[in-house]
């Protein structure tokens, strides 16, 4: 662990070529710290926990900081923040008696800018030196480069400046500037920068200040250090010596520095937590990267009283946002059988907080992905949320692999029914081909009742498992042969729940033809494809005829090719599926458009009020479900998509609307409530 972290620090600070994301480094660093605390005998002088930062890069003059740049301790949750606050109260001898509320200590909240720390030295109001953070004790002297940053004053705007002044702050490249830099590099055929922070670090190490000036760096100041005996002359109009962090920020502004405008003076711990929560939501509105919030005790005298640990001030902490990526240790590999028989490997790992939730499992797609990852038992893996929703394993850290770890692979037999698994040539998926496999039946039932298909409310995973495990349901049509008394006798069911489920099952027979088609679970036929097929073919008989005899009308549909046509042909050629169609008809399914569907389809495009408009749905509407709203929009000629862009015509927002609403507002996309949507439809 030490070797890996030391290499990562060298790559980050010296080579400007990071080996891993900050969140991954932070979690591994904390794990090492916990190991050393639990086993003090393991502690050594070369451990990365025994120094503040990495060594300065070679090729620059090394200078010693007048005042060391110490790092901050990190918190990764509200609970850790509260624990830090309790420790601070204890250090200040302000711990409340049992039953008493926590004393309020005013704090200053500042955004943690994801840039590069700088130390600026002024003498008699003139910038004389600028240095990188380096290892905290000494850094690289880069004064000529920093002079090109417009937001760094070369002379303080003070009538009578102090004999010396040390200012700490963060250099950064705003996102729009970063995008322009990468565009220019792409045009010149140069390698692109990975992110704005790396671009900033590389820029500050340029030997030619003209290159630095062209990249338009910015700077936010956040800390100042003054001579102990210095006081501003009252006759000069200069700001008085600050007595708090909040006053320090105002002093820096008066002296000509740029201070982040989103800092706030917070009266108590509740205000601190509210500030952190607000900026975790709003951070994407900014045109620069921020990966957390820094909290500082406001009163400078109390800061002195609280003091420092060996590495960090006790009076400040950085609360980092939920990680976009995080490392974890693999516990085991499971095989999951889906409704098509496809067997998916699933990684089960130690729970980690990730993008606001705790995750402990991630699918690995197929056997090829297992080989690509080179996954072994006990591996340390890096996990992220794809699209901030679905956990996925990004890579393995082989440096931390246990000695003798064995490579992992899919089983050769189905974990549900014991049948031999099959992988056809040219296919990525490994499948169970036993149609009687309970896992395939459970998956088919879950798909049939899902919101995009028949939308049967009250028939969840646990109930489906009961019905299959007890042999009460052996196929989809069996759902419609159940009675209320039998359902009421099942676990977690009662008479009212059973009656509601019977109503929902009967109502599902009236779902549109395209939903019924999607619910059949034909391979490659998703919601969009099912809708297109349903519009082209007036019922299952016409679709079967085309699939088995003449696929040309199928492949003539926009977006549908030979692969889907072949899948339809194979499905309809299977006798068991023909039996399924006939049994569903006996249970009351038309498997064809209802009269009102046919009437809607006959409406000319010019008569459809939402033709050419694109909608995004977010939140919970008062009376319409998401699927009902989508159906009405599409019936009126509109299109519903899942993401907001400048091309979106309207966002329809209900209660608890999330990031899509915020993005719509930032892009100026019109937002409708349900009543306004219904008016538009009318």
XYZ file of C-alpha atoms in Angstrom:
682
model
C 0.000 0.000 0.000
C 2.815 2.414 0.892
C 4.633 1.655 -2.344
C 1.503 2.210 -4.424
C 0.635 5.496 -2.694
C 4.194 6.778 -2.922
C 4.265 6.049 -6.651
C 0.885 7.759 -7.036
C 2.122 10.847 -5.150
C 5.263 11.038 -7.285
C 3.238 10.741 -10.485
C 0.803 13.417 -9.319
C 3.171 16.004 -7.849
C 6.354 15.459 -9.844
C 5.420 13.967 -13.198
C 2.017 15.664 -13.617
C 0.670 12.276 -14.752
C -1.781 10.976 -12.111
C -2.088 7.211 -11.720
C -5.458 7.306 -10.013
C -8.358 9.610 -9.175
C -8.237 11.703 -6.005
C -11.142 9.790 -4.473
C -9.330 6.482 -4.944
C -6.101 7.883 -3.469
C -8.008 9.328 -0.492
C -9.699 6.042 0.360
C -6.497 4.015 0.032
C -4.639 6.623 2.108
C -7.281 6.406 4.843
C -7.121 2.623 4.812
C -3.337 2.764 5.284
C -3.757 5.313 8.074
C -6.270 3.055 9.852
C -3.921 0.066 9.502
C -1.048 2.024 11.026
C -3.223 3.309 13.856
C -4.466 -0.192 14.613
C -0.931 -1.651 14.383
C 1.579 1.052 15.455
C 4.475 -1.357 14.958
C 3.876 -1.163 11.209
C 4.482 2.597 11.102
C 7.652 3.663 9.270
C 9.279 6.962 8.354
C 8.805 6.365 4.627
C 5.033 6.007 4.909
C 3.036 8.585 2.908
C 1.076 9.298 6.092
C 4.221 10.815 7.637
C 4.509 13.765 5.315
C 2.178 16.484 4.126
C 2.586 16.134 0.364
C 4.853 15.043 -2.493
C 8.352 16.294 -3.245
C 8.877 19.347 -5.494
C 9.455 18.668 -9.190
C 13.010 18.831 -10.506
C 14.044 21.674 -12.793
C 12.777 24.545 -10.623
C 14.418 26.473 -7.810
C 13.300 25.069 -4.476
C 12.300 27.634 -1.840
C 11.301 27.221 1.786
C 7.928 28.612 2.804
C 7.977 31.283 5.504
C 4.875 29.579 6.961
C 4.287 25.882 6.157
C 1.320 24.936 3.960
C -0.265 22.168 5.985
C -2.889 19.869 4.526
C -6.413 19.558 5.913
C -7.993 16.529 7.499
C -10.873 15.137 5.456
C -14.412 14.131 6.353
C -16.508 12.044 3.974
C -19.894 12.163 5.702
C -22.010 14.323 8.000
C -21.255 11.860 10.804
C -17.500 12.396 10.391
C -18.073 16.165 10.282
C -20.006 16.000 13.561
C -17.258 13.867 15.127
C -14.679 16.513 14.134
C -16.878 19.231 15.656
C -17.083 17.267 18.916
C -13.286 16.907 19.005
C -12.920 20.634 18.404
C -15.255 21.409 21.304
C -13.214 19.099 23.516
C -9.921 20.784 22.557
C -11.477 24.188 23.331
C -12.884 22.834 26.622
C -16.452 23.535 25.491
C -17.923 20.033 25.530
C -21.503 20.348 26.839
C -22.764 18.465 29.865
C -25.063 15.497 29.304
C -28.412 16.625 27.923
C -27.227 20.101 26.978
C -27.167 21.252 23.320
C -23.890 21.647 21.454
C -22.388 25.131 21.801
C -22.470 27.148 18.582
C -19.060 27.982 17.143
C -19.293 30.333 14.137
C -17.611 28.831 11.082
C -16.693 30.021 7.611
C -17.662 27.710 4.769
C -15.646 27.939 1.553
C -15.743 25.839 -1.608
C -12.819 23.429 -1.949
C -11.478 24.432 -5.361
C -9.991 21.545 -7.336
C -6.889 23.411 -8.515
C -3.288 23.980 -7.399
C -2.329 25.611 -4.116
C 0.009 28.625 -4.272
C 1.929 30.571 -1.640
C 2.357 34.270 -2.486
C 4.898 36.448 -0.652
C 4.634 40.261 -0.597
C 7.141 42.765 0.804
C 5.941 46.297 1.425
C 2.951 45.567 -0.781
C 4.827 44.173 -3.802
C 4.740 40.553 -5.004
C 8.270 39.201 -4.603
C 7.761 35.443 -4.775
C 5.214 32.818 -5.738
C 5.701 29.154 -5.009
C 3.844 25.894 -5.368
C 2.791 23.976 -2.289
C 5.395 21.236 -2.817
C 5.744 19.139 0.318
C 4.289 21.854 2.542
C 7.677 22.943 3.870
C 9.232 23.922 0.545
C 7.960 24.276 -3.003
C 8.932 25.418 -6.477
C 9.527 29.098 -7.144
C 7.308 30.092 -10.116
C 7.010 33.859 -9.672
C 7.355 34.730 -13.370
C 4.473 32.439 -14.249
C 2.183 33.636 -11.461
C 2.747 37.252 -12.475
C 0.775 36.456 -15.638
C -2.381 35.570 -13.646
C -4.575 38.661 -13.864
C -6.363 37.984 -10.549
C -3.060 37.999 -8.621
C -2.206 41.626 -7.701
C 1.406 42.571 -8.352
C 1.013 45.388 -5.803
C -1.467 45.465 -2.941
C -4.198 48.087 -3.069
C -3.212 49.461 0.339
C -1.945 52.906 1.259
C 0.359 51.533 3.950
C 0.955 47.808 3.409
C 2.604 45.587 6.036
C 6.360 44.902 5.785
C 5.552 41.347 4.676
C 2.444 39.366 3.845
C 1.885 35.684 3.034
C -1.230 34.784 1.047
C -2.481 31.296 0.328
C -4.884 30.453 -2.442
C -5.789 28.201 -5.340
C -4.804 28.615 -8.980
C -7.281 27.145 -11.449
C -8.333 27.008 -15.076
C -12.091 27.638 -15.528
C -13.973 24.977 -17.501
C -14.683 27.170 -20.591
C -11.006 28.141 -20.834
C -9.978 24.500 -20.402
C -12.294 23.445 -23.240
C -10.798 26.115 -25.505
C -7.234 25.007 -24.635
C -8.011 21.393 -25.518
C -9.660 22.433 -28.783
C -6.532 24.352 -29.751
C -4.303 21.413 -28.774
C -6.452 19.040 -30.833
C -6.130 21.319 -33.870
C -2.346 21.254 -33.471
C -2.334 17.475 -33.064
C -1.098 17.706 -29.461
C -2.148 15.422 -26.599
C -5.193 16.683 -24.712
C -5.115 17.515 -21.010
C -7.036 15.033 -18.853
C -8.778 17.655 -16.717
C -8.496 21.345 -15.716
C -6.437 20.607 -12.586
C -3.754 18.751 -14.530
C -3.774 21.470 -17.175
C -3.254 24.068 -14.453
C -0.382 22.126 -12.867
C 1.316 21.693 -16.229
C 0.837 25.362 -17.044
C 2.391 26.553 -13.792
C 5.481 24.489 -14.616
C 5.935 26.034 -18.061
C 9.341 27.608 -18.598
C 7.893 30.265 -20.907
C 5.601 32.739 -19.069
C 4.016 33.659 -22.408
C 2.487 30.179 -22.561
C 1.129 30.654 -19.041
C -0.370 34.019 -19.948
C -2.096 32.511 -22.994
C -3.857 29.916 -20.828
C -5.646 32.528 -18.699
C -5.325 31.005 -15.234
C -7.426 32.338 -12.389
C -6.764 32.558 -8.647
C -8.872 32.608 -5.479
C -7.211 33.774 -2.233
C -8.414 32.226 1.038
C -5.794 32.684 3.789
C -3.431 35.447 4.905
C -0.571 35.670 7.401
C 0.606 39.019 8.827
C 3.443 40.042 11.135
C 2.328 39.559 14.735
C 2.978 43.190 15.693
C 1.474 44.821 12.596
C -1.570 47.070 12.820
C -3.085 49.165 10.036
C -2.754 52.902 10.412
C -6.205 54.316 11.131
C -5.454 57.428 9.087
C -4.708 55.491 5.868
C -8.171 54.077 5.292
C -6.693 50.580 4.973
C -8.697 47.694 6.465
C -7.919 46.917 10.082
C -6.088 43.768 11.130
C -8.642 40.937 10.858
C -9.707 39.067 13.947
C -11.591 36.302 12.142
C -11.468 34.242 8.972
C -14.512 36.091 7.609
C -12.757 39.425 8.173
C -9.623 37.924 6.555
C -11.543 37.272 3.347
C -12.839 40.852 3.386
C -9.304 42.128 4.063
C -7.977 40.163 1.071
C -10.672 41.659 -1.129
C -9.797 45.163 0.009
C -6.116 44.482 -0.744
C -6.973 43.551 -4.358
C -7.341 39.776 -4.281
C -10.127 37.756 -5.796
C -12.042 35.828 -3.124
C -14.523 33.109 -3.952
C -17.973 34.736 -3.788
C -19.658 31.582 -2.497
C -18.064 31.643 0.968
C -20.493 32.030 3.873
C -20.377 32.880 7.573
C -22.209 30.050 9.362
C -23.610 30.487 12.840
C -23.722 26.863 14.039
C -23.362 23.218 13.058
C -26.843 23.096 11.502
C -25.939 26.006 9.212
C -22.661 24.252 8.340
C -24.491 21.068 7.310
C -27.028 23.057 5.276
C -24.206 24.893 3.464
C -22.505 21.593 2.615
C -25.740 20.033 1.361
C -26.559 23.082 -0.773
C -23.234 23.094 -2.570
C -23.197 19.354 -3.125
C -26.346 19.960 -5.197
C -25.294 23.265 -6.791
C -21.625 22.559 -7.581
C -22.394 21.641 -11.198
C -23.678 25.190 -11.772
C -20.125 26.513 -11.383
C -17.717 26.963 -14.275
C -14.835 25.449 -12.303
C -14.329 22.184 -10.447
C -14.960 21.849 -6.715
C -14.701 18.548 -4.884
C -15.918 19.558 -1.436
C -16.323 22.271 1.175
C -13.666 23.638 3.554
C -14.875 24.615 7.019
C -12.810 26.873 9.269
C -13.370 28.109 12.796
C -14.051 31.809 12.305
C -12.417 33.321 15.412
C -8.633 33.533 14.856
C -7.932 33.526 18.604
C -9.848 30.268 18.948
C -7.867 28.917 15.990
C -4.653 29.612 17.919
C -6.138 27.963 20.998
C -7.140 24.846 19.026
C -3.687 24.564 17.451
C -2.413 21.870 15.109
C -1.790 18.172 14.934
C 1.492 17.027 13.363
C -0.030 17.430 9.879
C -3.122 19.589 9.947
C -4.939 22.375 11.821
C -7.511 21.173 14.353
C -9.723 24.167 13.576
C -10.407 23.321 9.908
C -11.610 20.341 7.923
C -12.469 19.505 4.313
C -15.799 17.759 3.800
C -15.443 15.956 0.480
C -18.385 15.140 -1.746
C -19.445 11.567 -2.296
C -16.824 9.919 -4.465
C -17.395 9.493 -8.181
C -15.018 6.517 -7.969
C -13.925 4.460 -4.980
C -11.802 1.378 -4.292
C -13.160 -1.685 -2.515
C -12.164 -5.268 -1.842
C -13.837 -8.043 -3.824
C -15.596 -10.555 -1.567
C -16.932 -13.025 -4.135
C -18.290 -13.465 -7.652
C -21.909 -14.491 -8.186
C -23.695 -15.572 -11.384
C -27.106 -14.041 -12.091
C -29.520 -15.591 -14.614
C -31.760 -13.192 -16.548
C -35.071 -13.645 -18.328
C -33.369 -14.517 -21.633
C -31.140 -17.091 -19.913
C -28.096 -14.834 -20.136
C -25.771 -15.430 -17.196
C -24.219 -12.238 -15.853
C -21.250 -12.252 -13.454
C -21.859 -9.972 -10.456
C -19.052 -8.651 -8.240
C -19.908 -8.573 -4.528
C -17.542 -6.250 -2.657
C -17.142 -4.447 0.645
C -19.746 -1.626 0.819
C -18.467 1.804 -0.241
C -20.169 5.222 -0.384
C -20.478 6.293 -4.000
C -22.247 9.349 -5.466
C -24.628 9.675 -2.536
C -25.442 6.000 -1.857
C -23.711 2.915 -0.457
C -23.051 0.187 -3.028
C -21.802 -3.368 -2.574
C -22.433 -5.082 -5.933
C -21.885 -4.390 -9.620
C -22.565 -6.397 -12.765
C -19.613 -7.356 -14.956
C -21.646 -7.901 -18.163
C -20.172 -11.158 -19.490
C -17.258 -13.584 -19.512
C -15.219 -11.339 -21.819
C -15.356 -8.534 -19.276
C -14.033 -10.920 -16.625
C -11.050 -11.710 -18.833
C -10.529 -8.038 -19.674
C -10.463 -7.049 -15.998
C -8.233 -10.029 -15.091
C -10.228 -10.368 -11.881
C -8.798 -12.555 -9.107
C -10.151 -13.575 -5.719
C -9.571 -10.907 -3.070
C -8.672 -8.208 -5.609
C -8.954 -4.521 -4.804
C -11.235 -3.047 -7.452
C -12.171 0.516 -8.421
C -15.919 1.088 -8.668
C -17.874 3.992 -10.109
C -21.449 4.809 -10.991
C -22.041 4.835 -14.735
C -24.187 7.880 -15.428
C -24.280 8.383 -11.615
C -26.810 5.531 -11.407
C -25.500 2.033 -12.171
C -22.432 0.740 -10.263
C -19.696 -0.717 -12.442
C -16.193 -2.062 -11.925
C -13.741 0.206 -13.755
C -10.478 -1.639 -13.172
C -8.444 -3.782 -10.823
C -5.445 -2.645 -8.740
C -3.135 -5.648 -9.243
C -0.518 -4.034 -6.968
C -2.736 -4.935 -4.000
C -3.581 -8.497 -5.135
C -3.164 -11.142 -2.405
C -0.414 -13.695 -2.907
C -1.757 -16.847 -4.514
C -5.048 -15.260 -5.636
C -6.873 -17.343 -8.241
C -8.413 -15.945 -11.466
C -12.215 -15.915 -11.509
C -14.518 -17.156 -14.254
C -18.171 -17.980 -14.875
C -19.452 -21.397 -13.779
C -20.018 -24.121 -16.378
C -23.516 -24.972 -15.114
C -26.551 -22.802 -14.369
C -26.577 -21.753 -10.688
C -30.412 -22.026 -10.694
C -31.225 -25.298 -12.449
C -27.858 -27.022 -12.929
C -28.128 -27.209 -16.729
C -24.965 -26.864 -18.794
C -24.380 -23.282 -19.911
C -23.927 -22.517 -23.609
C -22.066 -19.766 -25.442
C -22.772 -19.558 -29.161
C -20.020 -18.535 -31.586
C -19.984 -14.775 -32.100
C -22.100 -14.077 -28.988
C -20.782 -12.334 -25.896
C -23.432 -13.817 -23.603
C -23.260 -17.190 -21.869
C -26.779 -18.660 -21.539
C -28.885 -21.222 -19.775
C -31.056 -22.779 -22.519
C -33.400 -24.682 -20.214
C -36.851 -23.094 -20.767
C -37.971 -24.571 -17.457
C -35.272 -22.753 -15.485
C -36.908 -20.947 -12.528
C -34.613 -17.944 -12.984
C -35.729 -17.457 -16.597
C -39.395 -17.693 -15.538
C -38.919 -15.192 -12.705
C -37.162 -12.789 -15.089
C -39.906 -13.142 -17.699
C -42.588 -12.422 -15.112
C -40.729 -9.385 -13.753
C -40.393 -8.056 -17.287
C -44.074 -8.679 -18.119
C -45.339 -6.702 -15.104
C -42.725 -3.911 -15.330
C -43.712 -0.264 -15.840
C -42.640 -0.186 -19.480
C -44.656 -3.301 -20.267
C -47.965 -4.271 -18.591
C -47.340 -2.070 -15.498
C -49.015 -4.372 -12.941
C -48.860 -2.518 -9.636
C -48.445 -4.699 -6.551
C -46.686 -7.641 -8.217
C -43.118 -7.207 -7.030
C -40.027 -9.391 -6.983
C -40.739 -11.057 -3.608
C -44.265 -12.053 -4.587
C -43.098 -13.389 -7.965
C -40.495 -15.509 -6.167
C -43.204 -16.963 -3.917
C -45.468 -17.747 -6.854
C -42.688 -19.497 -8.792
C -41.082 -21.300 -5.834
C -44.488 -22.742 -4.777
C -45.279 -23.841 -8.320
C -48.356 -21.608 -8.493
C -47.185 -19.872 -11.677
C -45.345 -21.729 -14.464
C -45.911 -19.215 -17.272
C -47.083 -15.633 -17.859
C -50.753 -16.605 -18.527
C -50.868 -18.397 -15.150
C -50.869 -14.941 -13.502
C -54.378 -14.446 -14.871
C -55.629 -17.716 -13.413
C -54.867 -16.704 -9.816
C -57.705 -15.878 -7.434
C -57.888 -13.401 -4.570
C -58.170 -16.034 -1.844
C -54.983 -17.770 -2.948
C -53.086 -14.475 -3.191
C -54.307 -13.386 0.255
C -52.822 -16.536 1.781
C -49.308 -15.682 0.641
C -46.630 -14.061 2.807
C -46.900 -10.254 3.117
C -50.297 -10.326 1.396
C -53.729 -9.622 2.805
C -57.238 -9.489 1.464
C -57.000 -5.835 0.437
C -53.627 -6.275 -1.277
C -54.894 -9.374 -3.056
C -58.034 -7.580 -4.237
C -55.981 -4.634 -5.527
C -53.664 -6.990 -7.382
C -56.603 -8.751 -9.036
C -57.879 -5.363 -10.246
C -54.402 -4.456 -11.563
C -54.097 -7.764 -13.429
C -57.469 -7.268 -15.122
C -56.587 -3.660 -16.003
C -53.325 -4.794 -17.611
C -55.346 -6.541 -20.349
C -56.252 -3.068 -21.637
C -52.659 -1.923 -22.036
C -51.763 -0.749 -25.581
C -50.594 -3.250 -28.178
C -46.997 -1.981 -28.131
C -46.748 -2.608 -24.372
C -48.049 -6.149 -24.771
C -45.490 -6.747 -27.521
C -42.667 -5.372 -25.372
C -43.839 -7.508 -22.437
C -43.349 -10.714 -24.446
C -39.610 -10.230 -23.917
C -38.460 -10.934 -27.458
C -34.684 -10.619 -27.706
C -33.573 -7.187 -29.060
C -37.151 -5.815 -28.944
C -37.024 -2.956 -26.455
C -39.652 -0.308 -25.747
C -38.761 1.889 -28.737
C -38.585 -1.046 -31.160
C -41.862 -2.485 -29.843
C -43.583 0.848 -30.426
C -42.259 1.053 -33.988
C -43.347 -2.521 -34.756
C -46.764 -1.972 -33.218
C -47.320 1.076 -35.405
C -46.364 -0.900 -38.539
C -48.216 -4.152 -37.810
C -51.870 -4.196 -36.618
C -51.501 -7.133 -34.260
C -49.434 -10.177 -33.473
C -50.772 -12.187 -36.452
C -49.491 -9.660 -38.998
C -46.149 -9.432 -37.239
C -45.829 -13.248 -37.111
C -46.639 -13.522 -40.821
C -43.936 -10.998 -41.745
C -41.338 -12.520 -39.410
C -41.804 -16.059 -40.731
C -42.378 -15.411 -44.431
C -41.208 -11.966 -45.569
C -39.004 -9.874 -43.225
C -38.701 -7.010 -45.730
C -41.552 -4.951 -44.168
C -39.801 -5.326 -40.807
C -36.355 -4.212 -41.942
C -37.955 -1.350 -43.872
C -38.857 0.283 -40.534
C -36.400 3.022 -39.577
C -33.942 1.787 -36.949
C -34.767 -1.934 -37.368
C -32.275 -4.174 -39.106
C -31.624 -7.814 -39.929
C -30.621 -8.722 -36.351
C -34.043 -7.782 -34.956
C -35.833 -9.434 -37.876
C -33.889 -12.636 -37.239
C -34.707 -12.510 -33.526
C -38.422 -12.155 -34.340
C -38.215 -15.065 -36.772
C -36.592 -17.314 -34.144
C -39.110 -16.311 -31.485
C -42.202 -16.934 -33.595
C -40.755 -20.222 -34.903
C -40.538 -21.596 -31.349
C -43.640 -23.749 -30.568
C -43.648 -22.723 -26.893
C -44.062 -19.072 -27.897
C -46.983 -19.894 -30.183
C -48.589 -21.648 -27.210
C -47.951 -18.503 -25.135
C -49.765 -16.320 -27.702
C -52.805 -18.595 -27.848
C -53.030 -18.907 -24.048
C -52.797 -15.118 -23.597
C -55.677 -14.720 -26.035
C -57.699 -17.179 -24.008
C -56.962 -15.043 -20.931
C -58.407 -11.954 -22.659
C -55.443 -10.310 -24.430
C -56.096 -8.985 -27.932
C -52.382 -8.674 -28.795
C -53.554 -6.026 -31.246
C -54.433 -2.315 -31.101
C -57.608 -1.369 -29.238
C -60.186 0.688 -31.236
C -59.033 3.945 -29.630
C -55.429 3.146 -30.588
C -56.471 2.612 -34.172
C -58.325 5.935 -34.148
C -55.281 7.768 -32.744
C -53.020 6.169 -35.348
C -55.333 7.391 -38.088
C -54.870 11.037 -37.077
C -52.775 12.923 -39.589
C -49.481 14.362 -38.265
C -50.707 17.909 -38.877
C -53.551 17.287 -36.423
C -51.179 16.275 -33.622
C -50.524 19.326 -31.408
C -47.104 18.210 -30.116
C -45.617 17.108 -33.436
C -41.921 17.991 -33.614
C -41.606 18.742 -29.865
C -39.281 16.906 -27.467
C -40.152 16.444 -23.782
C -38.307 15.260 -20.666
C -40.271 14.027 -17.622
C -38.925 14.406 -14.074
C -40.413 14.095 -10.607
C -43.860 12.791 -9.584
C -46.927 14.305 -11.268
C -50.161 14.771 -9.260
C -52.461 12.489 -11.287
C -50.513 11.034 -14.210
C -47.942 8.277 -13.886
C -44.737 8.681 -15.861
C -45.896 6.089 -18.408
C -49.328 7.719 -18.774
C -47.788 11.138 -19.386
C -45.401 9.659 -21.944
C -48.239 7.846 -23.720
C -50.321 11.030 -23.995
C -47.383 13.080 -25.262
C -46.500 10.476 -27.880
C -50.140 10.080 -28.940
C -50.151 13.831 -29.592
C -47.073 13.544 -31.804
C -44.422 14.517 -29.248
C -41.234 12.677 -28.363
C -40.080 11.807 -24.823
C -36.371 11.473 -24.058
C -34.425 10.804 -20.878
C -31.944 13.682 -20.826
C -32.155 17.466 -21.025
C -30.298 19.386 -23.741
C -30.612 22.644 -25.635
C -32.799 20.760 -28.135
C -35.373 19.870 -25.454
C -38.664 21.712 -26.075
C -40.130 21.328 -22.559
C -39.311 19.700 -19.231
C -42.417 18.455 -17.383
C -41.610 18.615 -13.657
C -43.495 17.186 -10.696
C -42.785 16.807 -6.997
C -39.191 15.983 -5.994
C -37.830 16.856 -9.430
C -34.076 16.419 -9.437
C -31.057 17.362 -11.504
C -33.006 17.418 -14.785
C -35.014 20.378 -13.518
C -31.843 22.206 -12.478
C -30.262 21.557 -15.864
C -33.394 22.799 -17.658
C -33.284 26.026 -15.679
C -29.584 26.498 -16.415
C -30.173 25.980 -20.151
C -33.311 28.131 -20.258
C -35.547 25.206 -21.294
C -39.246 25.933 -20.516
C -40.617 23.976 -17.540
C -44.246 22.799 -17.339
C -46.273 21.381 -14.477
C -48.954 18.764 -15.096
C -51.745 21.313 -15.581
C -49.702 23.172 -18.200
C -48.915 19.897 -19.986
C -52.625 18.996 -20.102
C -53.413 22.456 -21.460
C -50.785 21.979 -24.152
C -52.254 18.601 -25.045
C -55.708 20.186 -25.334
